[in-house]
């Protein structure tokens, strides 16, 4: 199909590099396309309200391990992960399509479990499953989800709207999904070495649930509407706080100052990270899969946001030349660097 | 994850059986969902025009063989196959999302080839690529496409609208894509047995192109609008004429009579089928992948449609009790049965 000279290695290019490369050749020509590649969801103008569309691919052995992920949880999470992108536009998700490729090692009952999770997520979030595709797969389980949502044009929060002086806010707490994954991986290794030993996950429900059954923050979108706040920029945290704040700053042409002591970390996340000898702040910055919302609001909204128990103000937006910095608890200044997910890196086993 | 008693085999259930099974549990609750699972695309009401969404999954080793499918053609076809579903609603496609999972055996240049085909299709059909996902894959190439389009509510052609007496029409010609595939498979086998023998595809351009580079029939949707015809029912032919007409009849609660002599088959398709010892009519009925449009129109539209060179009238709709029948060239009556694609059947190698 293609010869082997002058090849560029995808592993070195990385996912973002590949997307940037592909995007260069994309031209938008349709009047109804307000926003294509480059944000959490595409924005399409079909008169009146805007249509939001987002899509994700989840592959066995890459995104999930069926040795410890129950299929029902997997279906639930696959939908949540994708809905999260619609909420990250400050929109409301209303439909999903769900496609699967699966081998004959899966009996119908397994597929039912998977879809039970899908429908549970749909029902809980008032979303209709409106389509999909099914296929045999010669290898592992393949899942593709597309979410469709809507928003008034004036309400849509892009990544590029952050202004100097804006407050940087985050919902919920961070790092739990990553440390939950470390726990599940550890117990898997112990189990593989000695199948008689049962997994020891007692008292770790919260972080296990953060990994296996994340909840997209529709409630935050509704809360912001209720208290009359339109975020100037917003993104969901799928790859870790560091990677996502850099996306906002880059798209907005700004810098930021975040304060380590303000980053919300649950005590169980904190303690378990310490058990593993990992810095809890690193879990929050680079762990990913928390599916919380990271957004910026005008300083004028400070009074509205300061008393919200589920929202933390973790810093502010600066001019671009000031860079993106984290002020540690001891007062040291560290540049923020992206160490998020590289889809083409070798698996970290 | 699940034990092994009381399992239902997916292979016996088949794709349609699985979809029917899954669909039973789906409830539509959103006001904006006009049509979910059960047609070529989902129809969503976002005020004014309706949004159409359709999605497909294409897997290496299942849907395509990279030993004879050039990547650029694959990208082009993956988009066409999915746009075809939007046109089959009598709508106009305006956006696609394109997701890929690929292993590190693919260099960047290969991905560029793939996307060159995607963008060629987008440009030729006035469609914007507005999103997607990229991931590493531990095995073969994985493609997921979602198309979004729009139509006025009154223009949308569902599968369920065929009325007794309506004319059954089909665009273009049928069976070519299937016989093109047989040719490519034969040359692959010869090449694998003796790599010194070059493929002999001379003079077979048309049927090879039908397989490798199908064109979705946007032009037919525009033609029907131009001549003032709204189809009473419409579907695209992805699985073969037999399977698709049965979908229309079942959804509409009707029967049909089709006439073998009226089924449009290109001379090259006819001759090559004969070379392979295959009945050309069987290629048209069960071959699939032609991506032509199959539709029904009121008899009152006969004068408008009869002189269209690219549309054939192949039969008419009857009452349900009369069944679905094919009248052979010799005048014999055969029941039409679906022998379309079963995604969970063992590969026919």
XYZ file of C-alpha atoms in Angstrom:
698
model
C 0.000 0.000 0.000
C 2.814 2.409 0.852
C 6.562 2.030 0.813
C 8.766 2.437 3.824
C 11.019 5.371 3.131
C 10.539 8.821 4.683
C 7.983 7.839 7.281
C 7.075 9.963 10.263
C 6.548 7.954 13.404
C 3.080 8.419 14.919
C 4.455 7.576 18.332
C 6.634 10.657 18.301
C 3.967 12.847 16.762
C 1.445 12.042 19.480
C -2.321 12.458 19.347
C -2.360 16.255 19.464
C 0.349 16.423 16.836
C -1.609 14.101 14.609
C -4.817 16.094 15.080
C -3.013 19.354 14.348
C -1.525 17.773 11.256
C -4.857 16.483 9.998
C -6.660 19.712 10.853
C -4.370 21.781 8.656
C -5.969 20.261 5.570
C -9.551 20.721 6.731
C -11.543 23.558 5.193
C -14.927 24.558 6.556
C -17.274 25.682 3.811
C -20.781 24.980 5.070
C -22.712 27.961 6.368
C -24.192 25.746 9.074
C -20.764 24.925 10.540
C -19.999 27.421 13.275
C -17.203 25.379 14.855
C -15.505 22.241 13.571
C -12.411 20.492 14.910
C -10.686 22.175 17.841
C -13.108 22.206 20.718
C -15.012 19.611 22.745
C -17.882 19.456 20.282
C -18.754 20.698 16.832
C -21.273 23.552 16.751
C -23.763 23.514 13.916
C -26.319 26.164 13.114
C -29.618 24.563 12.226
C -31.647 27.724 12.836
C -32.704 28.853 16.270
C -30.765 26.678 18.719
C -27.353 25.347 17.853
C -26.724 21.631 17.511
C -23.687 20.216 19.381
C -22.046 16.953 18.236
C -19.158 15.077 19.855
C -17.697 11.619 19.284
C -15.371 9.191 21.108
C -13.765 5.854 20.295
C -13.069 3.400 23.162
C -10.997 0.283 22.525
C -10.403 -2.780 24.654
C -6.816 -3.023 25.828
C -6.316 0.699 25.202
C -9.095 2.474 27.089
C -10.434 -0.321 29.257
C -9.506 -3.721 30.656
C -12.405 -6.160 30.886
C -10.565 -8.081 33.619
C -11.761 -5.519 36.140
C -14.257 -3.296 34.312
C -17.792 -4.726 34.517
C -19.573 -4.320 31.156
C -22.457 -2.383 32.657
C -20.032 0.139 34.108
C -18.252 0.289 30.771
C -21.465 1.158 28.915
C -22.299 3.771 31.535
C -18.838 5.316 31.425
C -18.627 5.322 27.604
C -21.754 7.477 27.479
C -20.694 9.756 30.363
C -17.290 10.402 28.820
C -18.948 11.585 25.632
C -21.779 13.594 27.236
C -19.110 15.380 29.212
C -17.932 17.028 25.978
C -21.390 18.489 25.349
C -21.611 19.888 28.892
C -18.101 21.303 28.413
C -19.638 23.548 25.723
C -22.148 24.745 28.347
C -24.793 22.855 26.358
C -27.381 20.230 27.171
C -26.938 16.750 25.677
C -30.108 15.296 24.226
C -29.138 12.289 22.073
C -26.356 9.716 21.667
C -25.487 7.119 19.063
C -23.654 4.032 20.327
C -21.756 1.661 18.015
C -20.017 -1.586 18.939
C -17.688 -4.046 17.294
C -17.502 -7.311 19.184
C -16.218 -10.817 18.728
C -18.231 -13.975 19.071
C -16.649 -14.601 22.488
C -19.315 -12.169 23.761
C -22.674 -13.820 24.387
C -25.855 -11.797 24.109
C -26.024 -11.476 27.881
C -22.738 -9.591 27.842
C -24.083 -7.176 25.230
C -27.195 -6.727 27.344
C -25.042 -5.811 30.326
C -23.186 -3.260 28.229
C -26.390 -1.673 26.926
C -27.953 -1.754 30.383
C -25.176 0.609 31.420
C -25.704 2.743 28.306
C -29.407 3.085 28.970
C -28.882 3.736 32.666
C -26.684 6.680 31.726
C -29.186 7.860 29.110
C -32.080 7.727 31.548
C -30.173 9.432 34.328
C -29.138 12.297 32.035
C -32.321 12.652 29.919
C -30.606 11.587 26.752
C -32.068 9.457 23.954
C -30.077 6.689 22.293
C -30.926 7.428 18.645
C -28.663 5.214 16.567
C -25.463 3.286 16.183
C -23.886 0.448 14.294
C -23.008 -3.095 15.292
C -20.328 -5.232 13.762
C -18.314 -8.306 14.391
C -14.757 -7.628 15.529
C -11.851 -9.995 14.954
C -10.166 -8.784 18.083
C -11.373 -6.976 21.152
C -14.424 -4.908 22.011
C -14.722 -1.622 20.114
C -17.057 1.186 21.193
C -17.841 4.422 19.356
C -20.158 7.011 20.888
C -21.500 10.213 19.350
C -23.366 12.736 21.500
C -25.649 15.433 20.153
C -26.797 18.388 22.193
C -27.969 21.953 21.880
C -27.525 25.392 23.337
C -28.474 28.972 22.616
C -25.658 30.598 20.705
C -25.038 33.156 23.456
C -24.650 30.399 26.050
C -21.989 28.328 24.290
C -18.657 28.317 26.142
C -15.699 27.736 23.824
C -12.154 27.136 24.925
C -10.949 30.406 23.477
C -12.880 32.953 25.551
C -10.725 33.325 28.694
C -9.795 36.957 29.502
C -6.965 38.345 31.633
C -8.050 38.529 35.255
C -10.723 35.815 34.890
C -11.015 33.336 37.737
C -10.072 29.708 36.970
C -12.647 27.338 38.477
C -13.014 23.585 38.687
C -15.952 21.422 39.736
C -15.749 18.511 42.191
C -12.335 17.070 43.023
C -9.436 15.763 40.959
C -7.042 12.812 40.812
C -9.490 10.213 42.138
C -10.049 8.401 38.830
C -6.317 8.011 38.297
C -5.559 6.683 41.753
C -8.602 4.382 41.482
C -7.039 2.950 38.333
C -3.718 2.380 40.138
C -5.589 0.454 42.822
C -7.432 -1.725 40.290
C -4.197 -2.394 38.390
C -2.413 -3.398 41.603
C -5.160 -5.804 42.610
C -5.177 -7.265 39.083
C -1.444 -7.977 39.314
C -1.843 -9.616 42.713
C -4.769 -11.684 41.431
C -2.825 -12.797 38.333
C 0.063 -13.893 40.539
C -2.197 -15.729 42.961
C -5.830 -16.236 41.921
C -6.744 -17.328 45.462
C -6.191 -13.841 46.834
C -9.344 -11.727 46.633
C -9.051 -8.049 45.683
C -8.662 -5.774 48.702
C -10.696 -2.706 47.792
C -12.405 -2.234 51.138
C -13.013 1.365 52.097
C -11.910 2.544 48.659
C -15.403 2.857 47.134
C -15.113 6.514 46.242
C -11.945 6.341 44.153
C -12.976 3.031 42.540
C -16.247 4.666 41.548
C -14.433 7.721 40.203
C -12.612 5.351 37.834
C -15.378 2.914 36.950
C -18.491 5.075 37.077
C -17.736 8.752 36.434
C -20.592 11.249 36.304
C -20.543 13.997 33.681
C -21.280 17.392 35.251
C -24.636 18.283 33.754
C -25.522 19.604 37.215
C -22.763 22.223 36.995
C -24.087 23.503 33.651
C -27.514 23.840 35.243
C -26.086 25.434 38.388
C -24.200 28.044 36.374
C -27.397 28.893 34.487
C -29.320 29.104 37.771
C -26.857 31.537 39.358
C -26.582 33.567 36.155
C -22.997 32.791 35.171
C -21.816 32.323 31.615
C -18.254 30.886 31.716
C -15.863 32.790 29.472
C -14.168 29.480 28.560
C -14.819 25.838 29.475
C -13.385 22.340 28.908
C -13.873 18.969 30.557
C -10.982 17.302 32.363
C -10.337 14.080 30.499
C -6.535 14.238 30.286
C -5.693 15.975 33.594
C -5.859 19.556 34.866
C -2.457 20.527 33.384
C -3.291 19.478 29.847
C -6.745 21.115 29.955
C -5.710 24.504 31.389
C -3.008 24.645 28.707
C -5.717 24.056 26.070
C -7.741 26.980 27.433
C -4.701 29.260 27.694
C -3.431 28.371 24.228
C -6.848 28.777 22.580
C -7.410 32.071 24.415
C -3.909 33.439 23.877
C -3.438 33.882 27.638
C -1.376 32.611 30.571
C -2.472 31.511 34.047
C -1.489 31.197 37.675
C -2.858 28.205 39.564
C -2.354 27.604 43.281
C -1.550 24.060 44.409
C -3.267 24.566 47.767
C -6.534 25.438 45.990
C -6.691 22.280 43.839
C -9.544 20.160 45.233
C -8.388 16.666 46.169
C -10.552 14.234 48.141
C -8.951 12.872 51.359
C -9.235 9.278 50.066
C -7.454 10.249 46.857
C -4.809 12.022 48.927
C -4.190 9.144 51.325
C -4.177 6.447 48.636
C -1.785 8.442 46.453
C 0.540 8.660 49.456
C 0.264 4.863 49.945
C 1.415 4.454 46.336
C 4.204 6.969 46.854
C 2.671 9.345 44.290
C 2.306 13.092 44.851
C -1.480 13.727 45.039
C -1.052 16.996 43.125
C 0.547 15.078 40.262
C -2.554 12.831 40.187
C -4.739 15.937 39.817
C -2.514 17.598 37.237
C -1.726 14.632 35.020
C -3.999 11.771 36.028
C -7.010 12.387 33.821
C -10.424 10.718 33.512
C -11.994 12.869 36.241
C -14.564 14.387 33.826
C -14.934 17.475 35.973
C -15.448 20.858 34.320
C -12.642 23.405 34.183
C -13.846 26.914 33.364
C -13.060 30.584 33.643
C -15.441 33.302 34.853
C -15.220 37.064 35.012
C -14.037 38.536 38.341
C -17.411 40.300 38.452
C -18.930 36.856 39.093
C -16.777 36.211 42.180
C -19.600 36.775 44.659
C -21.879 34.377 42.818
C -19.314 31.584 42.612
C -17.377 31.832 45.905
C -20.007 30.163 48.047
C -20.749 27.214 45.740
C -19.627 24.135 47.678
C -18.920 22.041 44.577
C -16.843 24.653 42.732
C -13.268 25.624 43.624
C -11.490 28.760 42.475
C -7.941 27.571 41.813
C -6.269 30.559 40.165
C -6.629 33.256 37.560
C -5.875 34.062 33.920
C -2.836 36.239 33.153
C -1.349 37.767 30.016
C 0.215 35.244 27.641
C 3.775 36.461 28.236
C 3.503 35.527 31.930
C 3.244 31.831 30.963
C 1.261 29.092 32.698
C 2.434 28.643 36.257
C 1.641 26.623 39.328
C 2.418 28.166 42.716
C 3.279 25.308 45.067
C 2.212 25.137 48.706
C 5.711 26.250 49.673
C 5.451 29.273 47.364
C 7.701 28.005 44.567
C 6.745 28.736 40.964
C 6.602 25.800 38.512
C 5.783 25.993 34.818
C 2.740 23.862 33.958
C 3.521 21.248 31.310
C 1.211 18.780 29.613
C 1.847 15.177 30.478
C -1.586 13.990 29.453
C -2.548 10.988 27.498
C -0.555 10.280 24.336
C -2.669 7.846 22.376
C 0.284 6.612 20.357
C 2.760 6.097 23.174
C 3.656 2.546 24.121
C 1.241 1.184 26.758
C 2.528 1.836 30.266
C 2.233 -1.651 31.708
C -17.237 -10.848 34.194
C -20.118 -13.159 33.335
C -20.584 -16.893 33.746
C -21.186 -19.261 30.894
C -24.611 -20.750 31.458
C -27.695 -19.754 29.489
C -25.947 -17.815 26.790
C -27.545 -16.859 23.501
C -25.191 -17.074 20.571
C -24.791 -13.780 18.696
C -23.934 -15.673 15.551
C -27.415 -17.152 15.453
C -29.112 -13.928 16.454
C -27.539 -11.934 13.624
C -27.193 -8.196 13.372
C -30.864 -7.389 12.832
C -31.838 -9.711 15.662
C -29.351 -8.028 17.957
C -30.576 -4.558 16.980
C -34.190 -5.570 17.533
C -33.211 -6.995 20.899
C -31.354 -3.897 21.969
C -34.054 -1.571 20.618
C -36.724 -3.138 22.794
C -35.145 -1.574 25.859
C -34.758 1.889 24.326
C -37.231 4.564 25.372
C -37.399 7.920 23.639
C -38.199 10.720 26.038
C -36.675 13.853 24.537
C -39.076 16.207 22.782
C -36.386 16.900 20.183
C -36.162 13.254 19.092
C -38.508 12.696 16.159
C -36.949 9.414 15.084
C -34.370 7.267 16.854
C -33.196 3.761 15.970
C -34.965 2.118 13.052
C -34.190 4.149 9.961
C -31.092 5.266 8.074
C -30.549 8.283 10.311
C -31.879 9.739 13.514
C -34.144 12.789 13.082
C -33.853 15.504 15.675
C -35.971 18.627 15.965
C -33.806 21.633 16.716
C -36.406 24.175 15.567
C -36.962 25.014 11.922
C -35.048 22.426 9.929
C -34.541 18.930 11.243
C -31.083 17.591 12.050
C -30.202 14.152 10.622
C -27.483 12.020 12.248
C -26.137 8.643 11.113
C -23.128 6.583 12.168
C -21.104 3.627 10.826
C -18.266 1.474 12.113
C -15.775 -0.001 9.609
C -13.231 -2.578 10.763
C -10.187 -4.014 9.049
C -10.612 -7.681 8.231
C -14.388 -7.337 8.467
C -15.355 -4.482 6.165
C -12.161 -3.975 4.208
C -8.916 -5.722 3.276
C -5.893 -3.426 3.067
C -4.186 -5.914 0.745
C -6.193 -4.483 -2.139
C -7.987 -1.396 -0.805
C -5.845 1.748 -1.162
C -6.154 3.923 1.968
C -7.293 6.961 0.014
C -10.138 4.940 -1.480
C -10.960 3.600 1.969
C -11.283 7.106 3.429
C -13.418 8.167 0.491
C -15.668 5.112 0.734
C -16.054 5.312 4.531
C -17.503 8.809 4.142
C -19.674 7.926 1.130
C -21.172 4.912 2.891
C -22.250 7.107 5.773
C -23.458 10.105 3.722
C -25.601 7.647 1.797
C -27.726 7.191 4.936
C -28.470 10.919 5.089
C -29.471 11.019 1.405
C -31.636 7.956 2.030
C -33.727 10.178 4.322
C -34.122 12.598 1.370
C -31.907 14.989 3.332
C -28.730 16.891 2.578
C -25.585 15.928 4.472
C -23.606 18.886 5.772
C -21.078 17.552 8.323
C -19.200 14.377 9.248
C -17.097 13.286 12.184
C -14.386 10.735 11.434
C -12.680 8.657 14.147
C -9.810 6.207 13.728
C -8.064 3.615 15.830
C -4.763 2.583 14.315
C -1.655 0.662 15.277
C 1.886 1.965 15.112
C 2.450 -0.067 11.922
C 0.781 2.898 10.168
C 3.164 5.753 9.451
C 1.837 9.293 9.216
C 1.903 9.112 5.421
C -0.631 6.299 5.540
C -2.925 8.371 7.755
C -2.530 11.265 5.347
C -3.614 9.034 2.473
C -6.676 7.965 4.444
C -7.661 11.544 5.279
C -6.942 12.675 1.720
C -9.745 10.340 0.692
C -11.977 11.609 3.503
C -11.461 15.227 2.470
C -11.882 14.442 -1.213
C -15.291 12.990 -0.402
C -16.140 15.951 1.847
C -15.193 18.481 -0.798
C -17.012 16.673 -3.591
C -20.213 16.494 -1.531
C -20.069 19.884 0.243
C -19.671 18.333 3.649
C -17.522 19.641 6.504
C -15.405 17.319 8.638
C -16.257 18.698 12.076
C -14.772 16.283 14.575
C -13.628 12.806 15.458
C -11.389 10.885 17.781
C -8.029 9.226 17.235
C -6.665 6.348 19.212
C -4.043 3.690 19.125
C -5.342 0.246 18.229
C -3.660 -2.963 19.306
C -4.757 -4.713 16.160
C -6.206 -3.531 12.882
C -7.488 -0.250 11.542
C -10.788 0.913 13.037
C -12.951 3.635 11.463
C -16.080 5.256 12.861
C -17.975 7.877 10.865
C -20.939 9.998 11.926
C -22.802 12.089 9.354
C -25.049 15.008 10.193
C -27.509 16.506 7.757
C -30.746 18.386 7.582
C -34.070 18.493 5.812
C -37.410 20.224 6.058
C -39.741 18.015 8.028
C -42.148 17.642 5.083
C -39.313 16.421 2.825
C -38.014 13.598 5.024
C -38.559 10.154 3.462
C -38.813 7.407 6.081
C -38.876 3.712 5.345
C -42.425 3.352 6.511
C -44.351 5.514 4.028
C -44.904 3.153 1.057
C -48.543 2.896 -0.060
C -50.307 0.195 -2.074
C -49.919 0.914 -5.781
C -46.759 3.007 -5.353
C -44.026 2.477 -7.929
C -40.774 0.917 -6.694
C -37.778 2.793 -8.132
C -34.032 2.366 -7.955
C -31.203 4.669 -9.011
C -28.185 3.622 -11.100
C -27.430 -0.083 -11.477
C -26.973 -2.957 -9.044
C -24.623 -5.865 -8.372
C -21.461 -4.143 -9.612
C -19.873 -3.600 -6.198
C -20.334 -7.274 -5.300
C -18.880 -8.642 -8.517
C -16.028 -6.119 -8.262
C -15.260 -7.603 -4.845
C -15.244 -11.144 -6.270
C -12.738 -10.012 -8.869
C -10.449 -8.388 -6.281
C -10.650 -11.459 -4.036
C -9.773 -13.762 -6.954
C -6.737 -11.688 -7.897
C -5.649 -11.582 -4.256
C -5.744 -15.391 -4.065
C -3.733 -15.703 -7.272
C -1.218 -13.135 -6.008
C -0.847 -14.911 -2.656
C -0.190 -18.206 -4.455
C 2.304 -16.633 -6.833
C 3.482 -13.089 -6.067
C 5.064 -12.803 -9.527
C 1.689 -12.770 -11.238
C 0.286 -9.260 -11.564
C -3.444 -8.678 -11.017
C -5.463 -8.929 -14.236
C -8.107 -6.229 -13.855
C -7.890 -4.826 -17.364
C -11.173 -3.571 -18.786
C -12.877 -4.024 -15.408
C -12.581 -0.418 -14.255
C -16.278 0.150 -13.737
C -16.967 -2.746 -11.379
C -13.669 -2.253 -9.499
C -14.655 1.376 -8.991
C -18.146 0.364 -7.846
C -16.450 -1.640 -5.057
C -13.562 0.673 -4.170
C -14.995 4.133 -4.807
C -18.788 4.199 -4.518
C -20.627 7.497 -4.907
C -23.546 8.272 -2.590
C -26.532 9.518 -4.593
C -26.829 13.122 -3.490
C -27.629 13.892 -7.136
C -30.771 11.764 -6.970
C -32.037 13.658 -3.911
C -31.491 16.905 -5.804
C -33.078 15.494 -8.975
C -36.200 14.398 -7.091
C -36.502 17.872 -5.584
C -36.020 19.463 -9.011
C -38.754 17.389 -10.648
C -41.069 17.869 -7.688
C -41.176 14.325 -6.340
C -41.284 13.441 -2.645
C -40.631 9.684 -2.290
C -43.205 7.966 -0.087
C -40.413 5.749 1.320
C -36.658 5.560 0.755
C -33.604 3.515 1.815
C -30.074 3.127 0.511
C -28.908 -0.217 -0.840
C -26.076 -1.289 1.410
C -27.071 -4.941 1.929
C -28.640 -5.763 -1.463
C -31.970 -5.025 -3.137
C -33.771 -7.966 -1.482
C -32.886 -6.979 2.062
C -33.737 -3.306 1.477
C -37.113 -3.787 -0.220
C -38.066 -6.099 2.648
C -37.154 -3.294 5.094
C -39.456 -0.881 3.249
C -42.301 -3.415 3.004
C -42.004 -4.454 6.631
C -41.818 -0.872 7.927
C -44.754 0.151 5.704
C -46.878 -2.944 6.399
C -47.068 -3.714 2.670
C -46.019 -6.291 0.073
C -44.405 -5.825 -3.345
C -43.968 -7.237 -6.836
C -40.606 -6.696 -8.492
C -39.766 -7.704 -12.067
C -36.399 -9.333 -12.717
C -36.212 -7.894 -16.248
C -36.555 -4.367 -14.858
C -33.638 -4.613 -12.387
C -30.835 -2.411 -13.774
C -27.593 -4.349 -14.240
C -24.595 -2.950 -16.087
C -23.309 -5.115 -18.981
C -19.877 -5.429 -17.339
C -21.492 -6.621 -14.114
C -23.597 -9.067 -16.123
C -20.700 -10.511 -18.131
C -18.318 -10.782 -15.177
C -20.976 -12.469 -13.027
C -21.417 -15.020 -15.820
C -17.616 -15.577 -15.915
C -17.784 -16.376 -12.206
C -20.787 -18.657 -12.756
C -22.989 -16.401 -10.611
C -26.507 -15.347 -11.620
C -26.303 -11.544 -12.185
C -29.764 -11.095 -10.633
C -28.472 -12.716 -7.428
C -25.652 -10.157 -7.373
C -28.231 -7.365 -7.553
C -30.560 -8.919 -4.988
C -28.036 -10.043 -2.388
C -24.676 -8.514 -3.268
C -24.841 -5.245 -1.409
C -22.534 -2.210 -1.217
C -24.046 -0.530 -4.293
C -25.179 2.523 -2.261
C -27.910 3.284 -4.768
C -31.238 4.648 -3.537
C -34.335 2.442 -3.446
C -37.574 4.408 -3.128
C -41.275 4.353 -3.736
C -43.307 7.092 -5.435
C -47.005 7.615 -5.996
C -48.381 6.418 -9.353
C -49.372 10.048 -9.933
C -45.650 10.757 -10.331
C -45.205 8.203 -13.143
C -44.933 10.800 -15.905
C -42.277 12.739 -14.001
C -40.122 9.683 -13.281
C -40.474 7.487 -16.373
C -38.085 9.493 -18.542
C -35.279 9.858 -15.998
C -32.351 7.942 -17.477
C -30.738 7.169 -14.115
C -33.878 5.866 -12.397
C -35.503 2.489 -13.098
C -39.050 1.529 -12.152
C -38.692 -2.105 -11.064
C -42.105 -2.959 -9.600
C -44.893 -1.791 -7.365
C -46.155 -1.977 -3.806
C -48.994 -4.410 -3.002
C -51.076 -5.218 0.041
C -49.159 -6.989 2.804
C -51.062 -10.279 2.380
C -49.759 -10.593 -1.193
C -46.215 -10.982 0.143
C -42.967 -9.806 -1.430
C -42.454 -11.426 -4.804
C -40.050 -11.374 -7.695
C -41.390 -12.194 -11.176
C -38.595 -13.871 -13.119
C -37.853 -13.230 -16.786
C -39.598 -16.504 -17.567
C -42.677 -15.402 -15.637
C -42.187 -17.554 -12.541
C -43.048 -16.100 -9.129
C -40.369 -16.289 -6.383
C -40.717 -15.038 -2.821
C -38.072 -12.423 -1.988
C -35.931 -13.428 0.992
C -33.189 -11.524 2.743
C -29.738 -12.962 2.358
C -27.966 -9.744 3.269
C -25.003 -9.195 5.444
C -25.016 -10.928 8.828
C -22.380 -9.163 10.845
C -21.972 -12.073 13.248
C -21.768 -14.902 10.722
C -18.414 -16.607 10.304
C -16.319 -14.877 7.620
C -16.906 -16.472 4.222
C -13.314 -16.999 3.122
